[in-house]
Short mmCIF file of C-alpha atoms and ligand atoms in Angstrom, two decimals:
data_model
loop_
_atom_site.label_atom_id
_atom_site.label_comp_id
_atom_site.label_asym_id
_atom_site.label_seq_id
_atom_site.Cartn_x
_atom_site.Cartn_y
_atom_site.Cartn_z
CA MET A 1 16.39 -9.58 -16.47
CA SER A 2 12.84 -8.23 -16.45
CA ARG A 3 10.52 -6.49 -18.90
CA ALA A 4 9.43 -2.83 -18.99
CA VAL A 5 7.69 -0.65 -21.55
CA ARG A 6 9.93 2.34 -22.26
CA TYR A 7 10.45 5.06 -24.86
CA GLN A 8 13.55 6.94 -26.07
CA ARG A 9 11.73 9.76 -27.89
CA PHE A 10 8.36 11.45 -27.50
CA GLY A 11 5.59 10.45 -29.88
CA GLY A 12 2.59 8.19 -30.46
CA PRO A 13 2.21 4.47 -29.69
CA GLU A 14 5.03 3.68 -32.17
CA VAL A 15 7.67 5.01 -29.71
CA LEU A 16 6.75 2.43 -27.05
CA GLU A 17 9.10 -0.53 -26.76
CA LEU A 18 8.95 -3.61 -24.56
CA GLN A 19 12.54 -3.83 -23.33
CA GLU A 20 14.58 -6.30 -21.31
CA ILE A 21 16.12 -4.40 -18.38
CA PRO A 22 18.11 -5.53 -15.33
CA GLU A 23 15.80 -6.70 -12.56
CA PRO A 24 15.35 -3.82 -10.08
CA HIS A 25 15.61 -4.44 -6.32
CA ALA A 26 13.98 -2.66 -3.38
CA ALA A 27 16.04 0.02 -1.59
CA PRO A 28 15.83 -0.03 2.24
CA ASP A 29 12.73 2.24 2.30
CA GLU A 30 10.98 0.52 -0.63
CA VAL A 31 8.95 -2.53 -1.47
CA ARG A 32 9.13 -4.24 -4.84
CA VAL A 33 5.84 -5.21 -6.48
CA ARG A 34 5.67 -7.97 -9.06
CA VAL A 35 3.13 -6.34 -11.36
CA THR A 36 0.45 -8.56 -12.88
CA ALA A 37 -1.86 -5.88 -14.33
CA ALA A 38 -1.51 -2.22 -15.30
CA GLY A 39 -4.53 -0.02 -16.04
CA LEU A 40 -4.17 2.60 -18.78
CA ASN A 41 -5.29 6.24 -18.63
CA PRO A 42 -5.24 9.03 -21.24
CA MET A 43 -2.47 10.71 -19.22
CA ASP A 44 -0.13 7.83 -20.08
CA TRP A 45 -0.11 8.43 -23.83
CA GLN A 46 -0.38 12.19 -23.31
CA ILE A 47 2.83 12.15 -21.22
CA ALA A 48 4.61 9.98 -23.81
CA SER A 49 3.72 12.39 -26.60
CA LYS A 50 4.13 15.77 -24.86
CA PRO A 51 7.54 16.73 -23.43
CA ASP A 52 6.04 19.60 -21.41
CA MET A 53 3.53 17.27 -19.74
CA ALA A 54 6.28 14.72 -19.03
CA ALA A 55 8.32 17.50 -17.39
CA GLN A 56 5.35 18.40 -15.17
CA PHE A 57 5.56 14.88 -13.75
CA GLY A 58 9.36 14.99 -13.44
CA LEU A 59 9.90 12.58 -16.35
CA SER A 60 12.67 12.88 -18.93
CA LEU A 61 13.96 10.59 -21.70
CA PRO A 62 14.45 7.69 -21.73
CA ALA A 63 11.26 7.10 -19.76
CA GLY A 64 9.01 4.29 -18.53
CA PHE A 65 5.30 4.12 -19.26
CA GLY A 66 2.01 3.87 -17.35
CA SER A 67 0.75 4.90 -13.91
CA ASP A 68 -1.68 2.40 -12.38
CA PHE A 69 -0.70 -1.14 -11.39
CA ALA A 70 -1.64 -4.12 -9.26
CA GLY A 71 0.32 -7.16 -8.16
CA VAL A 72 2.10 -8.79 -5.23
CA VAL A 73 4.83 -7.47 -2.93
CA ASP A 74 7.85 -9.73 -3.47
CA GLU A 75 10.72 -7.80 -1.80
CA VAL A 76 10.63 -5.63 1.32
CA GLY A 77 13.45 -3.21 2.21
CA ALA A 78 14.79 -3.28 5.78
CA GLU A 79 13.20 0.09 6.65
CA ALA A 80 9.97 -0.32 4.65
CA THR A 81 6.82 -0.41 6.74
CA GLY A 82 3.21 -1.48 6.38
CA PHE A 83 3.64 -4.26 3.82
CA THR A 84 5.10 -7.75 3.85
CA ALA A 85 6.12 -10.13 1.08
CA GLY A 86 3.10 -11.85 -0.39
CA ASP A 87 0.71 -8.90 0.18
CA ARG A 88 -1.57 -8.18 -2.76
CA VAL A 89 -1.41 -4.45 -3.52
CA PHE A 90 -2.36 -1.84 -6.09
CA GLY A 91 -1.13 1.69 -6.64
CA ALA A 92 0.07 4.51 -8.85
CA ALA A 93 3.65 5.07 -10.01
CA ILE A 94 3.69 7.67 -12.77
CA GLY A 95 5.86 6.66 -15.72
CA ARG A 96 6.74 3.23 -14.32
CA SER A 97 3.75 0.90 -14.04
CA VAL A 98 3.85 -1.14 -17.27
CA ALA A 99 6.77 -3.30 -16.16
CA ASP A 100 7.32 -6.63 -14.45
CA PHE A 101 8.46 -4.83 -11.27
CA VAL A 102 7.64 -1.47 -9.66
CA LEU A 103 9.54 -0.08 -6.66
CA VAL A 104 7.50 1.97 -4.18
CA LYS A 105 8.61 3.96 -1.13
CA THR A 106 6.30 2.91 1.69
CA SER A 107 6.61 6.37 3.29
CA ALA A 108 4.89 7.95 0.26
CA ALA A 109 1.21 7.72 -0.66
CA GLY A 110 0.37 5.52 -3.62
CA LEU A 111 0.13 1.90 -2.45
CA TRP A 112 -3.01 0.23 -1.12
CA PRO A 113 -3.81 -3.35 -0.07
CA THR A 114 -6.00 -5.25 -2.53
CA PRO A 115 -8.84 -6.90 -0.64
CA ASP A 116 -9.72 -10.54 -1.20
CA GLY A 117 -12.53 -10.71 -3.71
CA ILE A 118 -11.14 -7.94 -5.93
CA GLY A 119 -8.97 -9.20 -8.77
CA ASP A 120 -5.75 -7.55 -9.93
CA GLU A 121 -7.30 -6.49 -13.25
CA VAL A 122 -9.93 -4.45 -11.43
CA ALA A 123 -7.53 -3.13 -8.75
CA ALA A 124 -5.20 -1.90 -11.50
CA THR A 125 -7.92 0.39 -12.86
CA LEU A 126 -8.66 2.25 -9.65
CA PRO A 127 -6.13 4.93 -8.62
CA VAL A 128 -6.13 7.57 -11.37
CA SER A 129 -9.72 7.16 -12.59
CA GLY A 130 -11.30 6.46 -9.20
CA LEU A 131 -9.59 9.37 -7.46
CA THR A 132 -10.41 11.73 -10.33
CA ALA A 133 -14.09 10.78 -10.32
CA SER A 134 -14.24 11.30 -6.55
CA ALA A 135 -12.56 14.69 -6.81
CA ALA A 136 -14.81 15.81 -9.68
CA LEU A 137 -17.95 15.04 -7.66
CA ALA A 138 -16.57 16.43 -4.39
CA ALA A 139 -15.77 19.71 -6.17
CA ILE A 140 -19.48 20.21 -6.90
CA GLU A 141 -20.62 18.94 -3.50
CA LEU A 142 -22.85 16.35 -5.14
CA ARG A 143 -25.70 15.25 -2.86
CA ALA A 144 -28.87 13.18 -2.75
CA GLY A 145 -31.64 14.75 -4.81
CA ASP A 146 -29.29 16.35 -7.36
CA THR A 147 -29.82 15.84 -11.07
CA VAL A 148 -26.29 15.81 -12.42
CA LEU A 149 -25.10 15.99 -16.03
CA ILE A 150 -21.89 14.02 -16.57
CA GLY A 151 -19.96 14.69 -19.79
CA GLY A 152 -18.04 11.70 -21.20
CA ALA A 153 -19.86 9.39 -18.80
CA ALA A 154 -18.75 6.07 -20.35
CA GLY A 155 -14.98 6.62 -20.16
CA GLY A 156 -12.56 5.41 -17.53
CA VAL A 157 -13.36 8.27 -15.16
CA GLY A 158 -17.04 8.35 -16.16
CA ILE A 159 -17.82 4.80 -15.06
CA PHE A 160 -16.75 5.68 -11.53
CA ALA A 161 -18.38 9.12 -11.54
CA VAL A 162 -21.74 7.73 -12.72
CA GLN A 163 -21.84 5.00 -10.11
CA LEU A 164 -20.57 7.19 -7.27
CA ALA A 165 -23.20 9.80 -8.12
CA LYS A 166 -25.94 7.14 -8.13
CA LEU A 167 -24.71 5.84 -4.77
CA ALA A 168 -24.89 9.40 -3.43
CA GLY A 169 -28.57 9.46 -4.37
CA ALA A 170 -28.38 11.65 -7.47
CA ARG A 171 -30.21 11.28 -10.76
CA VAL A 172 -27.51 10.93 -13.44
CA ILE A 173 -27.74 12.06 -17.05
CA GLY A 174 -24.59 11.09 -18.96
CA THR A 175 -23.32 12.08 -22.40
CA ALA A 176 -22.16 9.48 -24.92
CA SER A 177 -22.68 8.53 -28.54
CA GLU A 178 -25.84 6.58 -29.31
CA GLY A 179 -24.07 3.24 -29.62
CA THR A 180 -23.01 3.63 -25.99
CA PHE A 181 -26.48 4.27 -24.56
CA GLY A 182 -27.10 0.66 -23.48
CA PHE A 183 -23.74 0.55 -21.71
CA LEU A 184 -24.54 3.74 -19.79
CA ARG A 185 -28.01 2.54 -18.83
CA GLY A 186 -26.36 -0.57 -17.39
CA LEU A 187 -24.41 1.69 -15.02
CA GLY A 188 -27.54 3.52 -13.92
CA ALA A 189 -27.26 6.67 -16.03
CA GLU A 190 -29.81 8.14 -18.42
CA PRO A 191 -27.90 8.59 -21.68
CA VAL A 192 -27.98 11.70 -23.85
CA ALA A 193 -26.06 12.25 -27.09
CA TYR A 194 -23.18 14.74 -26.97
CA GLY A 195 -22.86 17.32 -29.77
CA PRO A 196 -24.88 20.28 -31.02
CA GLY A 197 -28.31 20.60 -29.39
CA LEU A 198 -27.21 19.01 -26.10
CA ALA A 199 -28.99 21.65 -24.01
CA ASP A 200 -32.33 20.94 -25.73
CA ARG A 201 -31.93 17.20 -25.25
CA VAL A 202 -31.08 17.60 -21.57
CA ARG A 203 -34.06 19.95 -21.14
CA ALA A 204 -36.32 17.32 -22.72
CA LEU A 205 -35.02 14.65 -20.33
CA ALA A 206 -35.19 16.87 -17.25
CA PRO A 207 -37.78 19.62 -17.80
CA GLU A 208 -37.50 20.55 -14.11
CA GLY A 209 -33.81 21.32 -14.67
CA ILE A 210 -30.43 19.96 -13.66
CA THR A 211 -28.67 21.04 -10.49
CA ALA A 212 -25.01 20.07 -11.03
CA ALA A 213 -22.59 18.94 -13.73
CA THR A 214 -19.11 17.49 -14.20
CA ASP A 215 -17.42 17.41 -17.58
CA LEU A 216 -14.98 14.53 -17.95
CA PHE A 217 -14.32 14.98 -21.64
CA GLY A 218 -14.04 18.65 -22.62
CA ARG A 219 -16.12 21.74 -22.04
CA GLU A 220 -19.44 20.94 -23.76
CA ALA A 221 -21.28 19.53 -20.74
CA ALA A 222 -19.96 22.34 -18.50
CA GLU A 223 -21.06 25.01 -20.96
CA THR A 224 -24.44 23.30 -21.41
CA ALA A 225 -24.97 23.28 -17.64
CA LEU A 226 -24.18 27.01 -17.46
CA LYS A 227 -26.65 27.62 -20.28
CA LEU A 228 -29.28 25.66 -18.35
CA GLY A 229 -28.80 27.89 -15.30
CA VAL A 230 -26.61 25.70 -13.07
CA ALA A 231 -24.48 27.81 -10.69
CA PRO A 232 -20.76 27.75 -11.73
CA LYS A 233 -19.72 26.48 -8.28
CA ARG A 234 -21.81 23.34 -8.94
CA ILE A 235 -19.92 22.56 -12.16
CA SER A 236 -16.49 20.94 -12.48
CA VAL A 237 -14.29 19.93 -15.39
CA VAL A 238 -11.54 17.36 -15.38
CA ALA A 239 -10.07 17.13 -18.84
CA ASP A 240 -6.91 18.95 -19.74
CA GLY A 241 -7.54 21.88 -22.01
CA PRO A 242 -8.49 25.52 -21.86
CA ALA A 243 -9.21 27.18 -18.51
CA PRO A 244 -12.75 26.43 -17.34
CA PRO A 245 -15.38 29.19 -17.42
CA PRO A 246 -15.19 31.56 -14.41
CA GLY A 247 -16.36 29.95 -11.16
CA VAL A 248 -16.19 26.41 -12.60
CA SER A 249 -13.66 24.23 -10.78
CA LYS A 250 -11.05 21.90 -12.25
CA ALA A 251 -10.50 18.61 -10.42
CA GLY A 252 -7.88 15.89 -10.83
CA ALA A 253 -6.74 12.77 -9.01
CA LEU A 254 -4.48 14.79 -6.67
CA ASP A 255 -7.49 16.76 -5.41
CA ALA A 256 -9.30 13.69 -4.04
CA GLY A 257 -9.92 13.77 -0.31
CA PRO A 258 -8.57 11.20 2.15
CA GLY A 259 -10.42 7.90 2.08
CA SER A 260 -11.79 8.41 -1.46
CA LEU A 261 -10.18 5.31 -2.92
CA GLU A 262 -11.01 3.20 0.13
CA ARG A 263 -14.69 4.12 -0.31
CA ILE A 264 -14.59 2.95 -3.93
CA VAL A 265 -12.86 -0.28 -2.94
CA ASP A 266 -15.53 -0.91 -0.28
CA ALA A 267 -18.31 -0.23 -2.80
CA ILE A 268 -16.78 -2.66 -5.30
CA HIS A 269 -16.40 -5.24 -2.55
CA ALA A 270 -20.05 -4.74 -1.60
CA GLY A 271 -21.16 -5.16 -5.22
CA GLU A 272 -22.34 -1.53 -5.41
CA ILE A 273 -19.85 -0.50 -8.09
CA THR A 274 -18.78 -2.58 -11.07
CA VAL A 275 -15.68 -1.91 -13.15
CA PRO A 276 -16.23 -2.66 -16.83
CA ILE A 277 -12.97 -3.78 -18.43
CA ALA A 278 -13.27 -2.86 -22.11
CA ALA A 279 -10.23 -4.95 -23.10
CA THR A 280 -7.15 -6.65 -21.67
CA PHE A 281 -3.99 -6.73 -23.78
CA PRO A 282 -0.83 -8.76 -23.08
CA VAL A 283 2.12 -6.39 -22.61
CA GLU A 284 3.57 -7.45 -25.97
CA ARG A 285 0.57 -5.66 -27.57
CA ILE A 286 1.13 -2.36 -25.73
CA ARG A 287 1.06 -0.26 -28.91
CA GLU A 288 -2.33 -1.67 -29.92
CA ALA A 289 -3.68 -1.06 -26.40
CA VAL A 290 -2.50 2.56 -26.40
CA THR A 291 -3.85 3.13 -29.91
CA THR A 292 -7.27 1.91 -28.72
CA GLN A 293 -7.14 4.10 -25.62
CA ALA A 294 -6.09 7.18 -27.60
CA GLU A 295 -9.09 6.84 -29.95
CA ARG A 296 -11.17 7.99 -26.95
CA HIS A 297 -14.15 5.70 -27.42
CA VAL A 298 -13.26 3.22 -24.68
CA HIS A 299 -16.15 2.12 -22.47
CA GLY A 300 -14.63 1.53 -19.06
CA LYS A 301 -10.99 0.65 -18.65
CA ILE A 302 -8.16 -0.91 -20.68
CA VAL A 303 -5.77 -3.18 -18.81
CA ILE A 304 -2.33 -4.55 -19.71
CA SER A 305 -1.49 -8.01 -18.36
CA LEU A 306 2.08 -8.90 -17.37
N1 NAP B 1 -6.06 15.55 -14.11
C1 NAP B 1 -6.24 14.30 -13.71
O1 NAP B 1 -5.85 13.92 -12.59
C2 NAP B 1 -6.93 13.35 -14.63
C3 NAP B 1 -7.05 12.03 -14.24
C4 NAP B 1 -7.75 11.14 -15.06
C5 NAP B 1 -8.28 11.59 -16.27
N2 NAP B 1 -8.10 12.88 -16.63
C6 NAP B 1 -8.66 13.35 -17.91
O2 NAP B 1 -10.04 13.06 -17.86
C7 NAP B 1 -10.52 12.76 -19.17
C8 NAP B 1 -11.33 11.48 -19.13
O3 NAP B 1 -10.49 10.35 -19.14
P1 NAP B 1 -11.08 8.88 -19.36
O4 NAP B 1 -10.16 7.93 -18.74
O5 NAP B 1 -12.50 8.85 -18.93
O6 NAP B 1 -10.99 8.60 -20.93
P2 NAP B 1 -11.58 9.28 -22.26
O7 NAP B 1 -10.77 8.73 -23.37
O8 NAP B 1 -11.62 10.75 -22.13
O9 NAP B 1 -13.07 8.78 -22.32
C9 NAP B 1 -13.59 7.96 -23.30
C10 NAP B 1 -15.06 8.25 -23.42
O10 NAP B 1 -15.26 9.56 -23.96
C11 NAP B 1 -16.45 9.55 -24.73
N3 NAP B 1 -16.39 10.59 -25.74
C12 NAP B 1 -15.76 10.56 -26.96
N4 NAP B 1 -15.96 11.73 -27.61
C13 NAP B 1 -16.73 12.50 -26.79
C14 NAP B 1 -17.27 13.81 -26.90
N5 NAP B 1 -17.06 14.59 -27.97
N6 NAP B 1 -18.02 14.28 -25.86
C15 NAP B 1 -18.24 13.54 -24.76
N7 NAP B 1 -17.76 12.28 -24.60
C16 NAP B 1 -17.01 11.79 -25.61
C17 NAP B 1 -16.53 8.17 -25.32
O11 NAP B 1 -17.90 7.80 -25.48
P3 NAP B 1 -18.41 7.25 -26.93
O12 NAP B 1 -17.61 6.03 -27.22
O13 NAP B 1 -19.85 7.00 -26.74
O14 NAP B 1 -18.09 8.34 -27.93
C18 NAP B 1 -15.78 7.28 -24.33
O15 NAP B 1 -16.64 6.49 -23.54
C19 NAP B 1 -9.28 12.74 -20.07
O16 NAP B 1 -9.18 13.98 -20.75
C20 NAP B 1 -8.14 12.60 -19.11
O17 NAP B 1 -6.95 13.17 -19.60
C21 NAP B 1 -7.45 13.78 -15.85
#
């Protein structure tokens, strides 16, 4: 037997159950990964609470939980290619990652080797957030010399977006609540409080103006950037919600260009990007972990250990 977090009805953290299930085995075109860490994202609890969102990802009840994972390949199907038993890997498997074992088709995208020097906890945070941050910045063609406003800069996507933007040579102004300012400064961003009056506060920080923006939380930073005269094509939004203002692009993990994740991995390996882990919860405490994540004041990433 093995363990997996599953749910039989849609709802909040209370629907999640750690169940004993028969141990799965790799089909000929699959590898089996013994998962040691699973990174959480808002999409995980959103899928578990919204049937229409679950359907978009091809999930129906009863369903598994979580997307990002890291661990070790421990079974290799006869036709599977590119990986051998004992390889450390990380990847994304929507609706399946918070489990002792994940099966992955090696012909499909979604599995990467974990380099030596990067631990499983960190690797398990990378796919959804890292790809989304890359896509959000690519959508606005961020470049050296830009002054970029990042909305929701301290969240799971924000930590990557801030550091990628700094690496690209931009000046970064990031929104957060005041208690989060020190955390954001540590990542290289200049913090500014979200909420009414944001445009005035950004103007005070950057009297010469901002040139680009990405909103990782809602619409406030995008609308502020428009108000401050930024061209719509240099503004992106990532959060689910109402359609963005005309000309503003919407970017998600699936929009990331080839090599995006590899660049983040290289930057972590080189010590140019750090991944703050806000908390690690043993899988038995999955409901508490998801409750924390859903409060939307996480700084960095939440990881489940298995
Ligand atoms: N489509 C995709 O492929 C995709 C992929 C990944 C994520 N997403 C979406 O992207 C968004 C960001 O996800 P995330 O992982 O970074 O987690 P998150 O839960 O959205 O971010 C948490 C952060 O949001 C900040 N925050 C809270 N209230 C805020 C407000 N009113 N204005 C601005 N910031 C606020 C918090 O800072 P304080 O603690 O200082 O308040 C906290 O650091 C989510 O909506 C998620 O669904 C989409």
